[in-house]
């Protein structure tokens, strides 16, 4: 590292920067870096705008919003004959294999738009028999027939052959804007309208179990819908208190960071021991619940035995639940204690960095609100990507395919024309087959490459998201570097450091930021493809293929996290020296390798301490929310709204509090990372002599056992 006169020995991993007496923080006289990548990035953005425009011209969001009948008409669309018919009805749901087939509109039966679902059992045969003495039977049944059909005297065989009307109707209710049988389980028996059997309209009596098999999985979906409705009701009645909880978490996070400026050491030791005590209490409480339930009837049932329950309080009556909680908390407690024992000296240095970081944020308060800009830009990217994806997915004309219940029909899934289908040979060779709407598509060049365009949409979306994050990191790094390299703080800090840093990053380094973001986006894109392939191959029995895919996923996961780490440090170097991405990444890499022990320990300990801060803030607000929503605060007990599940607003407050604290602490983490890298640069550039003074604060001098005299050796590895 440094010699006795402040000179430099040659390092194995790159060479340290030579002393520059004119260096006073981030370079202001810069030139544009990675211009080629900047040009490509701008062209891609323009192409992305063109893609969105073309998708908007060819697509139709109604195809996603509204279900489509067998004739390609939208159900519930205003200004059409189906304006008051918003629900899709299936003539014979028994021909449908599963709910996925139903939702994808691939069920081989006529699909019709109706205003409401049937509310009774009936068959066309019974209707025709009763119609002659009571016209109301036909008036009710015909709303489920084709609109053009109005001949109840037509023979049953011809009606069913032409599929003018359904052979039967069953009591149903709308779900996902489609009519599904109204399943109800009574005393363990599956029923529909209190019946366990029904007539199928072909002279047979069927069990409602056949309906369940045809709509396999619908019962669980309906249970999920019921839970969803209750959750929505809870949000509707508790949103005001949730908002108050989130505001409290924001204020606590802000106060926490401001207090770090004055009491960083004491506060963080309090955080550490506070978390230890809180986790310890959690272990004791879980053990107490476990002991109380042990020996009680039915408490020893496993979670897998009872399966999914909509009432989550059932799980709290099981000893296994509290045992899992207790073991998990004990592992967390052990990890925290071991980290404190073996890395206590590094913790002290990390606290010194955090203390300096709190001072930097105190001088640059505007940095705390920069995440709002990042959030808005990310929201814009996500919205544009989602809208473009929807319009791409809904591009094209209606495509009709032959649907047949006979397995030997060779025309099944072939495209057809509904206008001429009745005169074709298909109806003769495959009786009861029909030409049914399948999906939206086309044969043009644009339609053939829609899948490729969707992939391009995803890749550019990832690029824009990563560029937005990179812009934020580079902006914050430039502002905090201005603070560190000010010899007299805060007198030498330049005016408007955040705005100046944002302007430099956008004006000079758009290409470099785009370059780093592109590398990361490609790796993330490959990871998404691997996840897709893994999902598709879940049922495969080829063990080697699964093993290879698992290895690839693991490798690319590691590669993604390594690139994120290197990009973050490269952006810091870009904000300071204004070099291109590759040169900055190389300098950052060698600088970190020359200080590998500090990087491996101090940086991660700092992240650990910040995580504990997030945990304490979200946990404390969560405990307050728990006592409030469970009516355990007598003063405001009457203000608590009536809830189906108290954990709905509770988890929302906890998650929201954590995300708010995460936003504030992300700025703090970027500050510490920037100061840490500047600190390493400071050690290599300067020796503490009057001609080459350290820029680090005196607090770090004392902890690192350094002096401002050039002849002393460093005591920290």
Coordinates of N, CA and C in Angstrom, one line a residue, residues 15 17 230 260 267 323 473 519 528 536 571 574 604 607-608 611 659:
X15 N -3.0 -0.9 -10.1 CA -2.2 0.0 -9.4 C -3.1 1.1 -8.8
X17 N -4.3 4.8 -7.6 CA -4.2 6.1 -8.2 C -3.0 6.9 -7.6
X230 N -63.8 -11.0 1.2 CA -63.7 -10.6 2.6 C -62.5 -9.7 2.8
X260 N -29.5 9.3 13.9 CA -28.2 8.7 13.6 C -27.1 9.7 13.6
X267 N -27.6 4.4 19.2 CA -28.9 4.0 18.6 C -28.7 2.6 18.0
X323 N -44.2 -24.6 16.8 CA -42.8 -25.2 16.8 C -42.0 -24.7 15.7
X473 N -28.7 5.5 -8.5 CA -27.5 5.2 -7.8 C -26.4 6.1 -8.1
X519 N -26.2 -5.0 -19.6 CA -25.6 -6.3 -19.2 C -26.5 -7.0 -18.1
X528 N -35.3 -15.3 -16.6 CA -36.7 -15.4 -16.8 C -37.0 -16.6 -17.8
X536 N -42.2 -25.3 -17.5 CA -42.7 -26.2 -18.6 C -42.3 -27.6 -18.4
X571 N -20.8 2.6 -10.9 CA -21.6 3.9 -10.9 C -21.0 4.9 -10.0
X574 N -18.0 6.2 -11.7 CA -18.4 7.1 -12.8 C -18.7 8.4 -12.2
X604 N -20.8 -5.8 4.4 CA -22.0 -6.7 4.7 C -22.5 -6.4 6.1
X607 N -24.7 -3.5 5.9 CA -26.0 -4.0 5.3 C -26.9 -4.7 6.4
X608 N -26.2 -5.5 7.2 CA -26.9 -6.2 8.3 C -27.5 -5.2 9.3
X611 N -30.4 -3.6 7.9 CA -31.6 -4.5 7.9 C -32.2 -4.6 9.2
X659 N -41.4 -1.5 3.4 CA -41.0 -0.9 2.1 C -40.6 0.6 2.3

